[in-house]
Amino acid sequence: MAGAGEHGRTDTGSRLIKATPDIIYRALIEPQAVASWRPPQGMRGEVLAFDAREGGTFRMAFIYEDEHGHGKTTDNADVFEGRFAKLIPGRRVIELVEFESDDPSFAGTMRIVTTLEPVEGGTRVTVSCENVPPGISEDDHREGIASSLENLAAFVEAR
């Protein structure tokens, strides 16, 4: 599915999570929670800065847990920064994210829209990444989104 933007690609993932939208929303805006669930399988997260308010900025690193990592910023890490463009409690988070990389295939601002929809049995969480840099393969990105959603489900459902 193509989206508007510099690169024109949108990658999306969705999952039913057995928790209320408010519980999930808190996990989207609390730095320790984000560091716990957001890194896909095989990575760990470090929060370098985090100001969860509209217009607030954040900076994070995802570090590969094995020595065969292929980071965007260093051999074993992806460092990115962004800002919260829109925060609607219990409903939606919109982030604008840029990777720190010398590789132009990772340049540009990716827009990440996380939507929370109450449904029977929990909340449908949909993540839509617009303007995906071409250096991120579509298959890897969809797999990463699915992994992060699985982590988010495990994080909030255990509470």
PDB file of C-alpha atoms in Angstrom:
ATOM      1  CA  MET A   1       0.000   0.000   0.000  1.00  0.00           C
ATOM      2  CA  ALA A   2       1.603   3.281  -1.040  1.00  0.00           C
ATOM      3  CA  GLY A   3       1.348   6.408   1.061  1.00  0.00           C
ATOM      4  CA  ALA A   4       2.188  10.040   0.560  1.00  0.00           C
ATOM      5  CA  GLY A   5       5.669  11.306   1.310  1.00  0.00           C
ATOM      6  CA  GLU A   6       9.212  11.463   0.030  1.00  0.00           C
ATOM      7  CA  HIS A   7       9.591   7.714  -0.344  1.00  0.00           C
ATOM      8  CA  GLY A   8       5.952   6.868  -0.982  1.00  0.00           C
ATOM      9  CA  ARG A   9       5.812   3.592   0.969  1.00  0.00           C
ATOM     10  CA  THR A  10       3.596   2.813   3.942  1.00  0.00           C
ATOM     11  CA  ASP A  11       4.026  -0.323   6.057  1.00  0.00           C
ATOM     12  CA  THR A  12       1.225  -1.326   8.418  1.00  0.00           C
ATOM     13  CA  GLY A  13       0.637  -3.886  11.130  1.00  0.00           C
ATOM     14  CA  SER A  14      -2.281  -4.568  13.449  1.00  0.00           C
ATOM     15  CA  ARG A  15      -3.027  -6.758  16.450  1.00  0.00           C
ATOM     16  CA  LEU A  16      -5.815  -7.335  18.949  1.00  0.00           C
ATOM     17  CA  ILE A  17      -4.428  -6.741  22.427  1.00  0.00           C
ATOM     18  CA  LYS A  18      -6.349  -7.837  25.530  1.00  0.00           C
ATOM     19  CA  ALA A  19      -6.120  -4.531  27.393  1.00  0.00           C
ATOM     20  CA  THR A  20      -7.989  -1.242  27.451  1.00  0.00           C
ATOM     21  CA  PRO A  21      -6.975   1.628  25.160  1.00  0.00           C
ATOM     22  CA  ASP A  22      -5.935   3.674  28.225  1.00  0.00           C
ATOM     23  CA  ILE A  23      -3.529   0.992  29.469  1.00  0.00           C
ATOM     24  CA  ILE A  24      -2.008   0.621  26.003  1.00  0.00           C
ATOM     25  CA  TYR A  25      -1.760   4.402  25.549  1.00  0.00           C
ATOM     26  CA  ARG A  26       0.257   4.673  28.780  1.00  0.00           C
ATOM     27  CA  ALA A  27       2.666   2.031  27.417  1.00  0.00           C
ATOM     28  CA  LEU A  28       3.109   4.225  24.306  1.00  0.00           C
ATOM     29  CA  ILE A  29       4.132   7.338  26.244  1.00  0.00           C
ATOM     30  CA  GLU A  30       6.102   6.052  29.249  1.00  0.00           C
ATOM     31  CA  PRO A  31       9.838   5.852  28.423  1.00  0.00           C
ATOM     32  CA  GLN A  32      10.662   2.679  30.373  1.00  0.00           C
ATOM     33  CA  ALA A  33       7.643   0.923  28.849  1.00  0.00           C
ATOM     34  CA  VAL A  34       8.618   1.965  25.308  1.00  0.00           C
ATOM     35  CA  ALA A  35      12.205   0.774  25.864  1.00  0.00           C
ATOM     36  CA  SER A  36      10.803  -2.573  26.996  1.00  0.00           C
ATOM     37  CA  TRP A  37       8.316  -3.396  24.210  1.00  0.00           C
ATOM     38  CA  ARG A  38       9.242  -1.369  21.122  1.00  0.00           C
ATOM     39  CA  PRO A  39      12.541  -2.978  20.055  1.00  0.00           C
ATOM     40  CA  PRO A  40      11.831  -5.927  17.771  1.00  0.00           C
ATOM     41  CA  GLN A  41      13.045  -9.414  18.595  1.00  0.00           C
ATOM     42  CA  GLY A  42      16.841  -9.599  18.766  1.00  0.00           C
ATOM     43  CA  MET A  43      17.254  -6.000  19.943  1.00  0.00           C
ATOM     44  CA  ARG A  44      17.113  -4.096  23.221  1.00  0.00           C
ATOM     45  CA  GLY A  45      16.150  -0.469  23.684  1.00  0.00           C
ATOM     46  CA  GLU A  46      17.799   2.458  25.441  1.00  0.00           C
ATOM     47  CA  VAL A  47      15.987   5.739  26.017  1.00  0.00           C
ATOM     48  CA  LEU A  48      18.379   8.663  25.585  1.00  0.00           C
ATOM     49  CA  ALA A  49      15.744  11.434  25.899  1.00  0.00           C
ATOM     50  CA  PHE A  50      11.955  11.335  26.186  1.00  0.00           C
ATOM     51  CA  ASP A  51       9.456  14.191  26.573  1.00  0.00           C
ATOM     52  CA  ALA A  52       5.979  12.707  26.021  1.00  0.00           C
ATOM     53  CA  ARG A  53       3.900  15.748  25.156  1.00  0.00           C
ATOM     54  CA  GLU A  54       2.739  17.179  21.851  1.00  0.00           C
ATOM     55  CA  GLY A  55       5.825  18.766  20.320  1.00  0.00           C
ATOM     56  CA  GLY A  56       8.048  16.925  22.810  1.00  0.00           C
ATOM     57  CA  THR A  57      11.096  15.121  21.491  1.00  0.00           C
ATOM     58  CA  PHE A  58      12.675  11.738  22.097  1.00  0.00           C
ATOM     59  CA  ARG A  59      15.894   9.957  21.212  1.00  0.00           C
ATOM     60  CA  MET A  60      16.401   6.213  21.446  1.00  0.00           C
ATOM     61  CA  ALA A  61      18.819   3.475  20.483  1.00  0.00           C
ATOM     62  CA  PHE A  62      17.945  -0.076  19.507  1.00  0.00           C
ATOM     63  CA  ILE A  63      20.982  -2.289  20.027  1.00  0.00           C
ATOM     64  CA  TYR A  64      21.393  -5.661  18.340  1.00  0.00           C
ATOM     65  CA  GLU A  65      21.874  -8.399  20.916  1.00  0.00           C
ATOM     66  CA  ASP A  66      24.162 -10.538  18.732  1.00  0.00           C
ATOM     67  CA  GLU A  67      27.490  -9.654  17.145  1.00  0.00           C
ATOM     68  CA  HIS A  68      26.059 -10.001  13.647  1.00  0.00           C
ATOM     69  CA  GLY A  69      23.973  -6.851  13.873  1.00  0.00           C
ATOM     70  CA  HIS A  70      23.598  -4.544  10.910  1.00  0.00           C
ATOM     71  CA  GLY A  71      22.721  -1.211  12.447  1.00  0.00           C
ATOM     72  CA  LYS A  72      21.764   1.941  10.588  1.00  0.00           C
ATOM     73  CA  THR A  73      23.875   4.182  12.846  1.00  0.00           C
ATOM     74  CA  THR A  74      26.718   1.895  13.967  1.00  0.00           C
ATOM     75  CA  ASP A  75      27.552  -1.746  13.310  1.00  0.00           C
ATOM     76  CA  ASN A  76      25.272  -2.860  16.141  1.00  0.00           C
ATOM     77  CA  ALA A  77      22.782  -0.030  16.753  1.00  0.00           C
ATOM     78  CA  ASP A  78      19.980   2.017  15.265  1.00  0.00           C
ATOM     79  CA  VAL A  79      19.802   5.468  16.833  1.00  0.00           C
ATOM     80  CA  PHE A  80      16.808   7.616  16.029  1.00  0.00           C
ATOM     81  CA  GLU A  81      15.183  10.773  17.226  1.00  0.00           C
ATOM     82  CA  GLY A  82      11.783  12.191  16.778  1.00  0.00           C
ATOM     83  CA  ARG A  83       8.947  14.209  18.151  1.00  0.00           C
ATOM     84  CA  PHE A  84       5.393  13.629  19.218  1.00  0.00           C
ATOM     85  CA  ALA A  85       3.294  15.375  16.570  1.00  0.00           C
ATOM     86  CA  LYS A  86      -0.061  14.422  18.098  1.00  0.00           C
ATOM     87  CA  LEU A  87      -1.149  12.724  21.316  1.00  0.00           C
ATOM     88  CA  ILE A  88      -4.816  11.818  21.776  1.00  0.00           C
ATOM     89  CA  PRO A  89      -5.080   9.923  25.082  1.00  0.00           C
ATOM     90  CA  GLY A  90      -6.527   6.453  24.663  1.00  0.00           C
ATOM     91  CA  ARG A  91      -6.879   6.870  20.893  1.00  0.00           C
ATOM     92  CA  ARG A  92      -3.819   7.842  18.852  1.00  0.00           C
ATOM     93  CA  VAL A  93      -0.108   8.698  18.918  1.00  0.00           C
ATOM     94  CA  ILE A  94       1.590  10.307  15.916  1.00  0.00           C
ATOM     95  CA  GLU A  95       5.397  10.413  15.880  1.00  0.00           C
ATOM     96  CA  LEU A  96       7.843  11.867  13.361  1.00  0.00           C
ATOM     97  CA  VAL A  97      11.078   9.863  13.362  1.00  0.00           C
ATOM     98  CA  GLU A  98      14.492  10.230  11.700  1.00  0.00           C
ATOM     99  CA  PHE A  99      17.336   7.713  11.815  1.00  0.00           C
ATOM    100  CA  GLU A 100      20.884   8.849  12.505  1.00  0.00           C
ATOM    101  CA  SER A 101      22.777   7.380   9.561  1.00  0.00           C
ATOM    102  CA  ASP A 102      25.379   8.340   6.983  1.00  0.00           C
ATOM    103  CA  ASP A 103      23.556   6.103   4.496  1.00  0.00           C
ATOM    104  CA  PRO A 104      21.160   8.219   2.381  1.00  0.00           C
ATOM    105  CA  SER A 105      18.832   5.219   1.989  1.00  0.00           C
ATOM    106  CA  PHE A 106      17.796   5.769   5.646  1.00  0.00           C
ATOM    107  CA  ALA A 107      17.276   9.539   5.294  1.00  0.00           C
ATOM    108  CA  GLY A 108      13.978  11.330   5.662  1.00  0.00           C
ATOM    109  CA  THR A 109      11.245  11.650   8.220  1.00  0.00           C
ATOM    110  CA  MET A 110       9.058   8.624   8.796  1.00  0.00           C
ATOM    111  CA  ARG A 111       5.592   9.283  10.232  1.00  0.00           C
ATOM    112  CA  ILE A 112       4.372   6.608  12.644  1.00  0.00           C
ATOM    113  CA  VAL A 113       0.659   6.593  13.461  1.00  0.00           C
ATOM    114  CA  THR A 114      -0.480   4.269  16.245  1.00  0.00           C
ATOM    115  CA  THR A 115      -4.248   3.978  16.499  1.00  0.00           C
ATOM    116  CA  LEU A 116      -6.136   2.367  19.388  1.00  0.00           C
ATOM    117  CA  GLU A 117      -9.642   1.108  18.644  1.00  0.00           C
ATOM    118  CA  PRO A 118     -11.729  -0.492  21.393  1.00  0.00           C
ATOM    119  CA  VAL A 119     -13.207  -3.796  20.204  1.00  0.00           C
ATOM    120  CA  GLU A 120     -14.769  -6.808  21.860  1.00  0.00           C
ATOM    121  CA  GLY A 121     -12.056  -8.567  23.836  1.00  0.00           C
ATOM    122  CA  GLY A 122      -9.648  -5.620  24.022  1.00  0.00           C
ATOM    123  CA  THR A 123      -8.143  -3.045  21.695  1.00  0.00           C
ATOM    124  CA  ARG A 124      -7.209  -3.236  18.017  1.00  0.00           C
ATOM    125  CA  VAL A 125      -3.775  -1.569  17.803  1.00  0.00           C
ATOM    126  CA  THR A 126      -2.767  -0.489  14.305  1.00  0.00           C
ATOM    127  CA  VAL A 127       0.673   0.888  13.494  1.00  0.00           C
ATOM    128  CA  SER A 128       1.082   2.660  10.167  1.00  0.00           C
ATOM    129  CA  CYS A 129       4.558   3.826   9.131  1.00  0.00           C
ATOM    130  CA  GLU A 130       4.442   6.370   6.306  1.00  0.00           C
ATOM    131  CA  ASN A 131       7.365   7.611   4.213  1.00  0.00           C
ATOM    132  CA  VAL A 132       9.445   4.532   5.070  1.00  0.00           C
ATOM    133  CA  PRO A 133      13.089   5.016   4.027  1.00  0.00           C
ATOM    134  CA  PRO A 134      14.014   2.710   1.132  1.00  0.00           C
ATOM    135  CA  GLY A 135      16.933   1.258   3.127  1.00  0.00           C
ATOM    136  CA  ILE A 136      14.389  -0.584   5.296  1.00  0.00           C
ATOM    137  CA  SER A 137      13.109  -3.627   3.416  1.00  0.00           C
ATOM    138  CA  GLU A 138       9.342  -4.031   3.394  1.00  0.00           C
ATOM    139  CA  ASP A 139       9.506  -7.625   4.686  1.00  0.00           C
ATOM    140  CA  ASP A 140      11.926  -6.755   7.516  1.00  0.00           C
ATOM    141  CA  HIS A 141       9.837  -3.744   8.503  1.00  0.00           C
ATOM    142  CA  ARG A 142       6.529  -5.622   8.592  1.00  0.00           C
ATOM    143  CA  GLU A 143       8.222  -8.362  10.609  1.00  0.00           C
ATOM    144  CA  GLY A 144       9.616  -5.720  12.992  1.00  0.00           C
ATOM    145  CA  ILE A 145       6.199  -4.052  13.397  1.00  0.00           C
ATOM    146  CA  ALA A 146       4.602  -7.442  14.140  1.00  0.00           C
ATOM    147  CA  SER A 147       7.361  -8.240  16.661  1.00  0.00           C
ATOM    148  CA  SER A 148       6.905  -4.884  18.432  1.00  0.00           C
ATOM    149  CA  LEU A 149       3.122  -5.400  18.590  1.00  0.00           C
ATOM    150  CA  GLU A 150       3.683  -8.882  20.042  1.00  0.00           C
ATOM    151  CA  ASN A 151       6.010  -7.351  22.654  1.00  0.00           C
ATOM    152  CA  LEU A 152       3.456  -4.616  23.432  1.00  0.00           C
ATOM    153  CA  ALA A 153       0.735  -7.252  23.918  1.00  0.00           C
ATOM    154  CA  ALA A 154       2.956  -9.274  26.276  1.00  0.00           C
ATOM    155  CA  PHE A 155       3.894  -6.101  28.184  1.00  0.00           C
ATOM    156  CA  VAL A 156       0.340  -4.816  28.819  1.00  0.00           C
ATOM    157  CA  GLU A 157      -1.441  -8.164  29.106  1.00  0.00           C
ATOM    158  CA  ALA A 158       0.931  -9.211  31.916  1.00  0.00           C
ATOM    159  CA  ARG A 159      -0.201  -6.243  34.036  1.00  0.00           C
TER     160      ARG A 159
END
